[in-house]
Coordinates of C-alpha atoms in Angstrom, one line a residue:
X1 CA 31.6 -34.3 7.0
X2 CA 30.5 -31.7 9.5
X3 CA 30.7 -28.3 8.2
X4 CA 31.7 -33.0 4.1
X5 CA 28.0 -46.4 -1.9
X6 CA 29.2 -49.0 -3.9
X7 CA 32.8 -49.4 -3.1
X8 CA 34.3 -49.8 -6.5
X9 CA 36.1 -47.3 -8.7
X10 CA 33.1 -47.3 -10.9
X11 CA 31.0 -45.8 -8.2
X12 CA 32.9 -42.6 -8.3
X13 CA 32.4 -42.5 -12.1
X14 CA 28.7 -42.7 -11.4
X15 CA 29.1 -40.0 -8.7
X16 CA 30.8 -37.7 -11.1
X17 CA 28.0 -38.3 -13.6
X18 CA 25.5 -37.7 -10.9
X19 CA 27.0 -34.3 -10.1
X20 CA 26.8 -33.3 -13.7
X21 CA 23.1 -34.4 -13.9
X22 CA 22.6 -32.7 -10.5
X23 CA 23.7 -29.4 -12.2
X24 CA 21.4 -30.2 -15.0
X25 CA 18.5 -30.4 -12.6
X26 CA 19.2 -26.9 -11.6
X27 CA 18.2 -25.8 -15.1
X28 CA 14.7 -27.0 -14.5
X29 CA 14.2 -24.3 -11.9
X30 CA 16.0 -21.5 -13.7
X31 CA 19.4 -21.4 -12.1
X32 CA 21.2 -22.3 -15.3
X33 CA 19.7 -19.3 -17.0
X34 CA 21.2 -17.0 -14.5
X35 CA 24.5 -18.8 -14.5
X36 CA 24.6 -18.6 -18.3
X37 CA 24.1 -14.8 -18.1
X38 CA 26.9 -14.5 -15.5
X39 CA 29.3 -16.5 -17.6
X40 CA 28.4 -14.5 -20.8
X41 CA 29.0 -11.3 -18.9
X42 CA 32.3 -12.6 -17.5
X43 CA 33.7 -13.2 -21.1
X44 CA 32.7 -9.9 -22.7
X45 CA 36.1 -8.2 -22.1
X46 CA 38.3 -11.2 -22.3
X47 CA 40.9 -11.9 -19.6
X48 CA 40.2 -9.5 -16.7
X49 CA 42.3 -11.0 -13.9
X50 CA 43.6 -10.2 -10.5
X51 CA 47.3 -9.4 -11.1
X52 CA 49.1 -8.3 -8.0
X53 CA 50.1 -10.8 -5.3
X54 CA 47.7 -13.7 -5.8
X55 CA 49.8 -15.5 -8.4
X56 CA 53.6 -15.6 -8.5
X57 CA 54.5 -17.7 -11.5
X58 CA 58.3 -17.3 -10.9
X59 CA 58.2 -18.9 -7.4
X60 CA 55.1 -21.2 -8.1
X61 CA 53.1 -19.5 -5.4
X62 CA 49.4 -19.0 -5.1
X63 CA 47.8 -16.9 -2.4
X64 CA 44.4 -18.0 -1.0
X65 CA 42.2 -17.3 2.0
X66 CA 40.6 -19.5 4.6
X67 CA 37.1 -18.9 5.9
X68 CA 38.4 -20.0 9.3
X69 CA 41.5 -21.9 10.6
X70 CA 41.4 -25.6 11.1
X71 CA 40.3 -26.4 14.7
X72 CA 43.1 -29.0 14.8
X73 CA 44.8 -31.4 12.4
X74 CA 44.8 -34.7 14.2
X75 CA 43.3 -37.0 11.6
X76 CA 41.8 -39.2 14.3
X77 CA 39.7 -36.4 15.6
X78 CA 39.1 -34.0 12.7
X79 CA 35.4 -33.7 11.6
X80 CA 35.1 -30.3 9.9
X81 CA 35.5 -29.5 6.2
X82 CA 38.3 -27.0 6.7
X83 CA 40.5 -29.5 8.6
X84 CA 39.8 -32.3 6.2
X85 CA 40.6 -30.0 3.2
X86 CA 44.0 -29.1 4.7
X87 CA 44.7 -32.7 5.6
X88 CA 44.0 -33.7 2.0
X89 CA 47.0 -31.5 1.0
X90 CA 49.5 -32.5 3.6
X91 CA 48.5 -36.1 4.3
X92 CA 47.8 -39.2 2.2
X93 CA 46.0 -42.5 2.9
X94 CA 46.2 -45.8 1.2
X95 CA 44.2 -44.4 -1.7
X96 CA 43.5 -40.9 -2.9
X97 CA 41.3 -39.1 -5.3
X98 CA 42.9 -38.0 -8.6
X99 CA 42.1 -35.1 -10.9
X100 CA 39.2 -36.9 -12.4
X101 CA 37.7 -37.7 -9.0
X102 CA 38.6 -41.3 -9.4
X103 CA 40.2 -43.5 -6.7
X104 CA 43.9 -43.8 -7.4
X105 CA 46.9 -45.4 -5.7
X106 CA 48.2 -43.4 -2.7
X107 CA 50.6 -44.9 -0.1
X108 CA 49.3 -48.3 -1.5
X109 CA 50.5 -49.0 -5.0
X110 CA 48.1 -51.9 -5.4
X111 CA 45.3 -53.5 -3.4
X112 CA 42.8 -56.4 -3.3
X113 CA 39.3 -56.3 -1.8
X114 CA 37.7 -59.6 -0.9
X115 CA 34.4 -60.5 0.8
X116 CA 36.0 -60.9 4.2
X117 CA 38.8 -58.3 4.0
X118 CA 41.5 -56.5 2.0
X119 CA 45.2 -56.5 1.4
X120 CA 47.2 -53.3 0.6
X121 CA 50.7 -53.4 -0.8
X122 CA 52.5 -50.1 0.2
X123 CA 55.0 -48.4 -2.1
X124 CA 58.6 -48.5 -1.0
X125 CA 59.2 -44.8 -1.8
X126 CA 56.4 -43.4 0.5
X127 CA 58.1 -41.2 3.0
X128 CA 57.3 -39.0 6.0
X129 CA 58.5 -35.4 5.8
X130 CA 61.5 -36.3 7.9
X131 CA 62.6 -38.9 5.3
X132 CA 61.5 -42.0 7.3
X133 CA 59.5 -44.6 5.3
X134 CA 55.8 -44.8 5.8
X135 CA 55.0 -48.4 6.8
X136 CA 52.0 -50.6 7.4
X137 CA 52.6 -50.2 11.2
X138 CA 51.8 -46.5 10.8
X139 CA 48.3 -47.4 9.6
X140 CA 47.8 -50.0 12.4
X141 CA 48.7 -47.4 15.0
X142 CA 46.5 -44.7 13.5
X143 CA 43.4 -46.9 13.2
X144 CA 43.8 -48.2 16.7
X145 CA 44.2 -44.7 18.0
X146 CA 41.1 -43.5 16.2
X147 CA 38.9 -46.4 17.5
X148 CA 40.2 -46.3 21.1
X149 CA 37.4 -45.0 23.4
X150 CA 39.8 -42.6 25.2
X151 CA 40.4 -40.8 21.9
X152 CA 36.7 -39.9 21.8
X153 CA 36.9 -39.6 18.0
X154 CA 33.6 -38.4 16.5
X155 CA 34.6 -40.4 13.4
X156 CA 35.4 -43.6 15.1
X157 CA 32.2 -45.1 13.6
X158 CA 33.8 -44.9 10.1
X159 CA 36.2 -47.6 11.3
X160 CA 33.3 -49.9 12.4
X161 CA 33.5 -51.9 9.1
X162 CA 36.9 -53.2 10.4
X163 CA 36.6 -56.4 12.5
X164 CA 35.8 -55.6 16.1
X165 CA 35.8 -51.8 15.5
X166 CA 32.5 -51.1 17.2
X167 CA 33.1 -53.4 20.2
X168 CA 36.5 -51.8 20.8
X169 CA 35.0 -48.3 20.6
X170 CA 32.3 -49.2 23.1
X171 CA 35.0 -50.5 25.5
X172 CA 34.1 -54.2 25.2
X173 CA 37.4 -55.3 23.5
X174 CA 41.0 -54.1 23.6
X175 CA 42.3 -52.0 20.7
X176 CA 44.8 -54.8 19.8
X177 CA 41.8 -56.9 18.6
X178 CA 41.1 -54.5 15.7
X179 CA 41.1 -56.4 12.5
X180 CA 44.1 -54.8 10.9
X181 CA 47.7 -56.0 11.0
X182 CA 51.1 -55.3 9.5
X183 CA 52.3 -58.5 7.8
X184 CA 55.5 -56.6 7.3
X185 CA 56.5 -53.0 6.7
X186 CA 54.9 -52.9 3.2
X187 CA 51.9 -55.3 3.5
X188 CA 48.7 -54.3 5.4
X189 CA 46.0 -56.9 6.0
X190 CA 42.5 -55.9 6.9
X191 CA 39.7 -58.1 8.2
X192 CA 36.1 -57.0 7.8
X193 CA 33.3 -57.1 10.4
X194 CA 31.0 -58.2 7.6
X195 CA 31.1 -58.0 3.8
X196 CA 30.7 -54.4 2.5
X197 CA 30.6 -52.7 -0.8
X198 CA 32.5 -49.5 -0.3
X199 CA 35.7 -50.1 1.7
X200 CA 38.0 -48.7 -1.0
X201 CA 36.4 -45.3 -0.7
X202 CA 36.6 -45.4 3.1
X203 CA 40.4 -45.7 3.2
X204 CA 40.7 -42.5 1.2
X205 CA 39.1 -40.6 4.1
X206 CA 41.2 -38.7 6.6
X207 CA 40.4 -40.9 9.6
X208 CA 42.2 -43.8 7.8
X209 CA 45.4 -41.7 7.3
X210 CA 48.6 -43.1 8.9
X211 CA 50.3 -41.7 12.0
X212 CA 53.8 -42.6 13.1
X213 CA 53.7 -43.9 16.7
X214 CA 57.0 -42.5 17.9
X215 CA 56.3 -39.0 16.7
X216 CA 52.7 -39.1 18.0
X217 CA 53.9 -39.9 21.5
X218 CA 56.7 -37.3 21.3
X219 CA 54.1 -34.5 21.1
X220 CA 52.8 -35.3 24.6
X221 CA 49.1 -34.7 23.7
X222 CA 49.7 -31.9 21.2
X223 CA 49.7 -34.0 18.0
X224 CA 48.0 -31.9 15.3
X225 CA 47.9 -28.7 17.3
X226 CA 50.6 -26.8 15.5
X227 CA 52.7 -27.1 12.3
X228 CA 55.6 -28.6 14.2
X229 CA 53.3 -31.1 15.9
X230 CA 52.7 -33.0 12.6
X231 CA 54.6 -35.2 10.3
X232 CA 53.5 -35.1 6.7
X233 CA 53.4 -37.7 4.0
X234 CA 51.2 -35.8 1.5
X235 CA 52.0 -33.6 -1.5
X236 CA 52.6 -30.5 0.7
X237 CA 53.8 -29.9 4.2
X238 CA 52.7 -27.1 6.6
X239 CA 55.6 -24.7 7.2
X240 CA 53.7 -22.0 9.0
X241 CA 50.6 -21.9 11.2
X242 CA 50.0 -18.7 13.0
X243 CA 46.7 -19.4 14.7
X244 CA 43.9 -17.2 13.5
X245 CA 46.1 -15.5 11.0
X246 CA 48.2 -17.5 8.6
X247 CA 48.7 -21.0 7.2
X248 CA 51.4 -21.8 4.6
X249 CA 51.9 -25.0 2.7
X250 CA 55.0 -25.8 0.7
X251 CA 55.7 -28.7 -1.7
X252 CA 56.9 -31.8 0.2
X253 CA 60.3 -32.9 -1.3
X254 CA 59.9 -36.3 0.3
X255 CA 56.5 -37.0 -1.3
X256 CA 56.7 -40.1 -3.6
X257 CA 54.6 -38.3 -6.3
X258 CA 56.4 -34.9 -6.0
X259 CA 57.1 -34.8 -9.8
X260 CA 53.4 -34.4 -10.5
X261 CA 53.0 -31.5 -8.0
X262 CA 53.3 -28.2 -10.0
X263 CA 52.8 -25.6 -7.3
X264 CA 55.6 -24.9 -4.8
X265 CA 53.6 -22.8 -2.3
X266 CA 50.0 -22.5 -1.2
X267 CA 50.0 -19.4 1.0
X268 CA 46.9 -18.5 3.1
X269 CA 47.6 -15.3 5.0
X270 CA 43.9 -14.2 5.2
X271 CA 41.1 -15.6 7.3
X272 CA 37.6 -14.1 6.9
X273 CA 34.0 -15.3 6.9
X274 CA 32.9 -12.1 5.3
X275 CA 32.2 -12.4 1.6
X276 CA 32.6 -8.7 0.9
X277 CA 36.0 -8.7 2.6
X278 CA 37.0 -11.7 0.6
X279 CA 35.8 -10.1 -2.7
X280 CA 37.8 -7.0 -1.9
X281 CA 40.9 -9.1 -1.5
X282 CA 40.3 -10.6 -4.9
X283 CA 39.7 -7.2 -6.4
X284 CA 43.0 -5.9 -5.0
X285 CA 44.8 -8.9 -6.4
X286 CA 45.6 -10.4 -3.0
X287 CA 44.0 -13.8 -3.4
X288 CA 43.5 -16.1 -6.4
X289 CA 40.1 -17.6 -5.4
X290 CA 37.0 -16.5 -3.5
X291 CA 35.3 -19.7 -2.6
X292 CA 32.1 -18.3 -1.1
X293 CA 29.9 -15.5 -2.4
X294 CA 26.7 -14.0 -1.1
X295 CA 23.9 -12.7 -3.3
X296 CA 25.1 -9.2 -2.6
X297 CA 28.4 -9.9 -4.3
X298 CA 27.0 -11.1 -7.6
X299 CA 26.5 -7.6 -8.9
X300 CA 30.1 -6.8 -8.3
X301 CA 31.1 -10.0 -10.1
X302 CA 29.0 -9.0 -13.1
X303 CA 30.5 -5.5 -13.2
X304 CA 34.1 -6.7 -12.9
X305 CA 33.5 -9.6 -15.4
X306 CA 35.5 -12.0 -13.3
X307 CA 35.6 -15.7 -14.1
X308 CA 32.7 -17.2 -12.2
X309 CA 32.4 -21.0 -11.7
X310 CA 29.9 -23.3 -10.0
X311 CA 29.6 -26.8 -8.7
X312 CA 27.4 -28.8 -6.4
X313 CA 29.4 -29.6 -3.3
X314 CA 27.1 -32.5 -2.3
X315 CA 26.2 -31.2 1.1
X316 CA 22.8 -30.8 2.8
X317 CA 21.9 -28.1 5.3
X318 CA 19.2 -28.4 7.9
X319 CA 18.0 -27.3 11.3
X320 CA 19.1 -29.9 13.9
X321 CA 17.3 -30.4 17.2
X322 CA 18.5 -31.2 20.7
X323 CA 16.7 -34.3 21.9
X324 CA 17.9 -34.1 25.5
X325 CA 14.9 -34.6 27.8
X326 CA 15.6 -31.3 29.5
X327 CA 15.2 -29.4 26.2
X328 CA 11.9 -28.2 24.9
X329 CA 12.9 -29.4 21.4
X330 CA 12.6 -33.0 22.6
X331 CA 8.8 -32.4 22.4
X332 CA 7.4 -33.8 19.1
X333 CA 4.5 -31.4 18.9
X334 CA 6.9 -28.4 19.1
X335 CA 9.1 -29.8 16.4
X336 CA 6.0 -30.5 14.3
X337 CA 4.9 -27.0 14.7
X338 CA 8.2 -25.7 13.3
X339 CA 8.1 -28.2 10.5
X340 CA 4.6 -27.0 9.3
X341 CA 5.6 -23.4 8.9
X342 CA 9.1 -23.9 7.4
X343 CA 9.3 -23.3 3.6
X344 CA 12.8 -24.3 2.2
X345 CA 11.9 -22.7 -1.1
X346 CA 11.4 -19.3 0.5
X347 CA 14.7 -19.7 2.3
X348 CA 16.5 -20.5 -0.9
X349 CA 14.8 -18.0 -3.2
X350 CA 14.2 -15.0 -1.0
X351 CA 16.9 -15.2 1.7
X352 CA 20.0 -17.0 0.3
X353 CA 19.3 -15.9 -3.3
X354 CA 22.3 -17.6 -4.8
X355 CA 22.2 -19.7 -8.0
X356 CA 22.9 -23.4 -7.5
X357 CA 21.1 -24.1 -4.2
X358 CA 18.2 -26.5 -4.1
X359 CA 15.3 -26.2 -1.6
X360 CA 15.9 -29.0 1.0
X361 CA 13.4 -31.9 1.2
X362 CA 15.4 -34.7 2.7
X363 CA 18.6 -35.7 4.5
X364 CA 19.5 -37.6 1.3
X365 CA 20.5 -35.2 -1.5
X366 CA 19.3 -35.5 -5.1
X367 CA 22.6 -36.7 -6.6
X368 CA 22.8 -40.0 -4.7
X369 CA 22.5 -43.1 -6.7
X370 CA 19.7 -45.6 -6.1
X371 CA 19.3 -49.1 -7.7
X372 CA 18.9 -48.0 -11.3
X373 CA 18.8 -44.2 -11.2
X374 CA 18.8 -41.5 -8.5
X375 CA 17.7 -42.6 -5.1
X376 CA 15.2 -39.7 -4.7
X377 CA 13.6 -40.5 -8.0
X378 CA 13.1 -44.1 -6.9
X379 CA 12.0 -43.2 -3.4
X380 CA 10.4 -39.8 -3.3
X381 CA 10.3 -37.8 -0.1
X382 CA 7.1 -37.9 1.9
X383 CA 5.4 -34.5 1.2
X384 CA 4.8 -31.9 3.9
X385 CA 2.0 -29.4 3.4
X386 CA 2.5 -26.1 5.1
X387 CA -0.3 -25.3 7.5
X388 CA 0.1 -22.4 10.0
X389 CA -3.2 -23.2 11.8
X390 CA -2.2 -26.9 12.3
X391 CA 1.2 -25.7 13.5
X392 CA -0.3 -23.4 16.1
X393 CA -2.4 -26.4 17.3
X394 CA 0.7 -28.5 17.7
X395 CA 2.4 -25.6 19.5
X396 CA -0.5 -25.5 22.0
X397 CA -0.3 -29.3 22.5
X398 CA 3.5 -28.9 23.1
X399 CA 2.9 -26.1 25.7
X400 CA 0.3 -28.3 27.5
X401 CA 2.7 -31.3 27.6
X402 CA 5.6 -29.0 28.7
X403 CA 3.5 -27.3 31.3
X404 CA 4.0 -23.8 29.8
X405 CA 1.6 -20.9 29.8
X406 CA 3.3 -19.2 26.9
X407 CA 5.5 -20.2 23.9
X408 CA 9.0 -21.2 24.9
X409 CA 12.2 -19.4 24.3
X410 CA 14.6 -21.3 22.0
X411 CA 18.3 -20.9 21.4
X412 CA 19.4 -21.1 17.8
X413 CA 23.1 -21.9 17.4
X414 CA 24.8 -20.6 14.2
X415 CA 28.3 -19.6 13.2
X416 CA 29.5 -16.0 12.8
X417 CA 29.4 -15.7 9.1
X418 CA 27.1 -13.0 7.5
X419 CA 25.3 -15.7 5.5
X420 CA 24.5 -17.7 8.7
X421 CA 23.4 -14.5 10.4
X422 CA 20.9 -13.8 7.6
X423 CA 19.5 -17.3 7.8
X424 CA 19.2 -17.1 11.6
X425 CA 17.4 -13.8 11.4
X426 CA 15.0 -15.3 8.9
X427 CA 14.1 -18.2 11.2
X428 CA 13.8 -15.8 14.1
X429 CA 11.3 -13.7 12.2
X430 CA 9.5 -16.7 10.7
X431 CA 8.9 -18.6 14.0
X432 CA 8.2 -15.4 15.9
X433 CA 5.6 -14.2 13.4
X434 CA 3.9 -17.5 12.8
X435 CA 4.2 -19.1 16.2
X436 CA 5.0 -16.4 18.7
X437 CA 8.3 -18.1 19.6
X438 CA 11.2 -16.2 21.1
X439 CA 14.2 -17.4 19.0
X440 CA 17.5 -16.3 20.6
X441 CA 20.3 -16.3 18.1
X442 CA 23.6 -17.7 19.5
X443 CA 26.4 -16.7 17.1
X444 CA 29.7 -18.4 17.6
X445 CA 33.0 -18.6 15.8
X446 CA 33.4 -21.8 13.8
X447 CA 35.5 -23.7 16.4
X448 CA 33.2 -22.7 19.3
X449 CA 30.1 -23.6 17.4
X450 CA 31.5 -27.1 16.8
X451 CA 32.3 -27.4 20.5
X452 CA 28.8 -26.3 21.5
X453 CA 27.2 -28.8 19.1
X454 CA 29.4 -31.6 20.5
X455 CA 28.5 -30.6 24.1
X456 CA 24.8 -30.4 23.3
X457 CA 24.7 -26.8 24.3
X458 CA 21.9 -25.7 21.9
X459 CA 18.2 -26.1 21.2
X460 CA 18.2 -25.6 17.5
X461 CA 21.3 -25.4 15.3
X462 CA 22.0 -24.6 11.6
X463 CA 23.9 -27.7 10.6
X464 CA 25.5 -28.9 7.4
X465 CA 26.7 -32.4 6.4
X466 CA 28.8 -33.3 3.4
X467 CA 29.5 -36.8 2.1
X468 CA 32.5 -38.8 3.3
X469 CA 31.9 -41.4 0.5
X470 CA 29.5 -41.8 -2.4
X471 CA 26.7 -43.8 -0.8
X472 CA 23.4 -42.9 1.0
X473 CA 24.9 -44.5 4.1
X474 CA 27.2 -41.5 4.6
X475 CA 24.0 -39.5 5.3
X476 CA 21.8 -42.1 6.8
X477 CA 24.1 -43.2 9.5
X478 CA 24.5 -39.6 10.7
X479 CA 21.3 -40.0 12.8
X480 CA 22.1 -43.5 14.1
X481 CA 22.0 -43.4 17.9
X482 CA 25.7 -44.6 18.2
X483 CA 27.1 -41.9 15.9
X484 CA 29.0 -39.2 17.8
X485 CA 28.2 -36.8 15.0
X486 CA 24.5 -37.2 15.9
X487 CA 24.9 -34.1 18.2
X488 CA 21.2 -33.8 19.0
X489 CA 21.2 -37.5 20.2
X490 CA 18.2 -38.5 18.1
X491 CA 17.4 -42.1 19.1
X492 CA 15.0 -44.4 17.2
X493 CA 15.2 -48.1 17.4
X494 CA 13.6 -48.7 14.0
X495 CA 15.9 -46.2 12.4
X496 CA 19.0 -47.9 13.9
X497 CA 17.8 -51.3 12.6
X498 CA 17.5 -49.9 9.1
X499 CA 21.0 -48.4 9.3
X500 CA 22.4 -51.8 10.4
X501 CA 20.6 -53.4 7.5
X502 CA 22.1 -50.9 5.0
X503 CA 25.5 -51.5 6.5
X504 CA 25.4 -55.2 6.2
X505 CA 23.5 -56.0 3.0
X506 CA 25.1 -56.3 -0.4
X507 CA 21.7 -56.3 -2.1
X508 CA 21.2 -52.9 -3.7
X509 CA 17.4 -53.2 -3.5
X510 CA 17.4 -54.1 0.2
X511 CA 19.8 -51.3 1.0
X512 CA 17.8 -48.6 -0.9
X513 CA 14.6 -49.7 0.8
X514 CA 16.4 -49.3 4.1
X515 CA 17.4 -45.8 3.2
X516 CA 13.8 -45.0 2.1
X517 CA 12.6 -46.1 5.5
X518 CA 15.2 -43.8 7.2
X519 CA 14.1 -40.9 5.1
X520 CA 10.5 -41.5 6.1
X521 CA 11.3 -41.8 9.8
X522 CA 13.3 -38.6 9.8
X523 CA 10.3 -36.7 8.4
X524 CA 7.7 -38.5 10.6
X525 CA 9.7 -37.9 13.8
X526 CA 10.8 -34.4 12.7
X527 CA 14.4 -35.3 13.5
X528 CA 15.5 -32.4 11.4
X529 CA 14.1 -29.7 9.2
X530 CA 15.7 -29.7 5.7
X531 CA 16.9 -26.2 4.5
X532 CA 18.8 -26.6 1.2
X533 CA 21.3 -28.6 -0.8
X534 CA 24.2 -26.4 -1.4
X535 CA 25.4 -25.2 -4.7
X536 CA 28.6 -23.2 -4.8
X537 CA 29.5 -20.2 -7.0
X538 CA 33.1 -18.9 -6.8
X539 CA 35.5 -16.7 -8.7
X540 CA 39.1 -17.6 -9.6
X541 CA 42.1 -16.0 -11.2
X542 CA 42.2 -17.2 -14.8
X543 CA 45.9 -18.2 -14.6
X544 CA 45.1 -20.7 -11.9
X545 CA 44.3 -24.0 -13.6
X546 CA 43.7 -27.6 -12.6
X547 CA 41.9 -27.0 -9.4
X548 CA 39.6 -29.9 -8.6
X549 CA 36.2 -29.4 -7.0
X550 CA 34.4 -32.4 -5.6
X551 CA 31.5 -33.5 -3.5
X552 CA 33.3 -36.6 -2.1
X553 CA 36.9 -36.1 -0.8
X554 CA 38.9 -33.1 0.2
X555 CA 37.6 -29.9 -1.4
X556 CA 39.0 -27.7 -2.9
X557 CA 42.0 -29.8 -4.1
X558 CA 45.1 -27.9 -5.3
X559 CA 47.3 -30.9 -5.6
X560 CA 46.8 -30.9 -9.4
X561 CA 46.8 -27.2 -9.8
X562 CA 49.2 -25.2 -11.9
X563 CA 49.9 -21.6 -13.0
X564 CA 49.2 -21.0 -16.7
X565 CA 51.0 -18.2 -18.5
X566 CA 48.3 -18.2 -21.2
X567 CA 45.0 -18.8 -19.4

């Protein structure tokens, strides 16, 4: 999931355990000590809570903020975490994640997974927000739309496990040949391209959500662009979308599981990327949660003794390169020079300075499961020794190959948040001081940064990727040559072969060895420079209970939340 496995329900249990152990790992480097002090301080004066407009128990309304608005809410094209989080509240797939982060029935009340395919039996009471039943035909249409080449979905690859998916997406076969069919309105039959171990988790992802064909065509190309340009089948429906200013979700009376939804309204009238502004909104009682904090805000949190929480969101952050031949970053020696002077530990401990973040070492985060234990324990990352002199030698070789008399100028693409600006300035100073490079910071709003990444309009970019499902493949296939989310267009034949092997094998040992080779290739070829694995700290009104945070699936999830009179 652009900022996001063994396919059984048991895998998510292992994932939840892995997240707990992941948090435990933080203790070994001292983060738990700080978090303990913060929690202790937050409890000294009891229930100090925002009390003005953030929580309205009488109407069942909570008020939140968004860092940015969703770029669009067409589930066939959504790639970013904001859109996917909103879609997780207003839409529902065949399966969903419950309050324990387990797979649970969604539109499908039961299902069967076989070696060659799957069958889903849809519940009779699943409804669109206009009261029309959700049928198996809605899934067939949505999947065909997402895989069609003309849709240009960056997530089309997640449908490749369905028979003929990749061939259709590459234009070799018509969309009608996709291995999914509606036996009738309530039975959906799926044929696999090859046996796979994680299909259950895929169908909970937003690209697999249903779309009703007649409504889609009635929007004349604007499906997902505004609140009125969507039909909803999830716990909430969007009743207001003022672009750049306000999003409002209200409980969907046609949702089959409406009796378990305890909030009536999720109102989001504030958009800001600035952590200080967000904290002030919380202080003034205007919002119930501040989901992102900078190191500068922790002192305020301590003084106010607010309820501070943390979790590992499963994402990895790194510097991505543009491999286009006309870009200087396509030169291996230049990339190697940058690698040899980059210290993720310094970035985490001296620049970001927030508890919960781990220095980046790999595309594959520490919480992923291997064969018997964690993948990174079974397959350690090849070590890189910092060496400024060697880096300068590589830079000179790069200049010779590029025909340059002086170090090149490089554009670094980042979003417009204060945290991103701080990191960009750190890299600008680091590479300028150590290598004499001119790093030009290109700050863009979230939506425009995504557009520039997709258009390959960058040299370097600060990039984040969260898991779409709980398997190393969700990270490994990001750098496959055919993946549209591979924005820098890294292309390595051996890497592609190892991804294919991991996709097709059911042997855990074979799959993990394939991921280990991918990990090594990314380091050897300097396909990226790892920065950090993100841990999140956030504050929340004590009366708001039942919010689910997760690494896999829409996050944060308010579909199980409720207002407590006695927090």
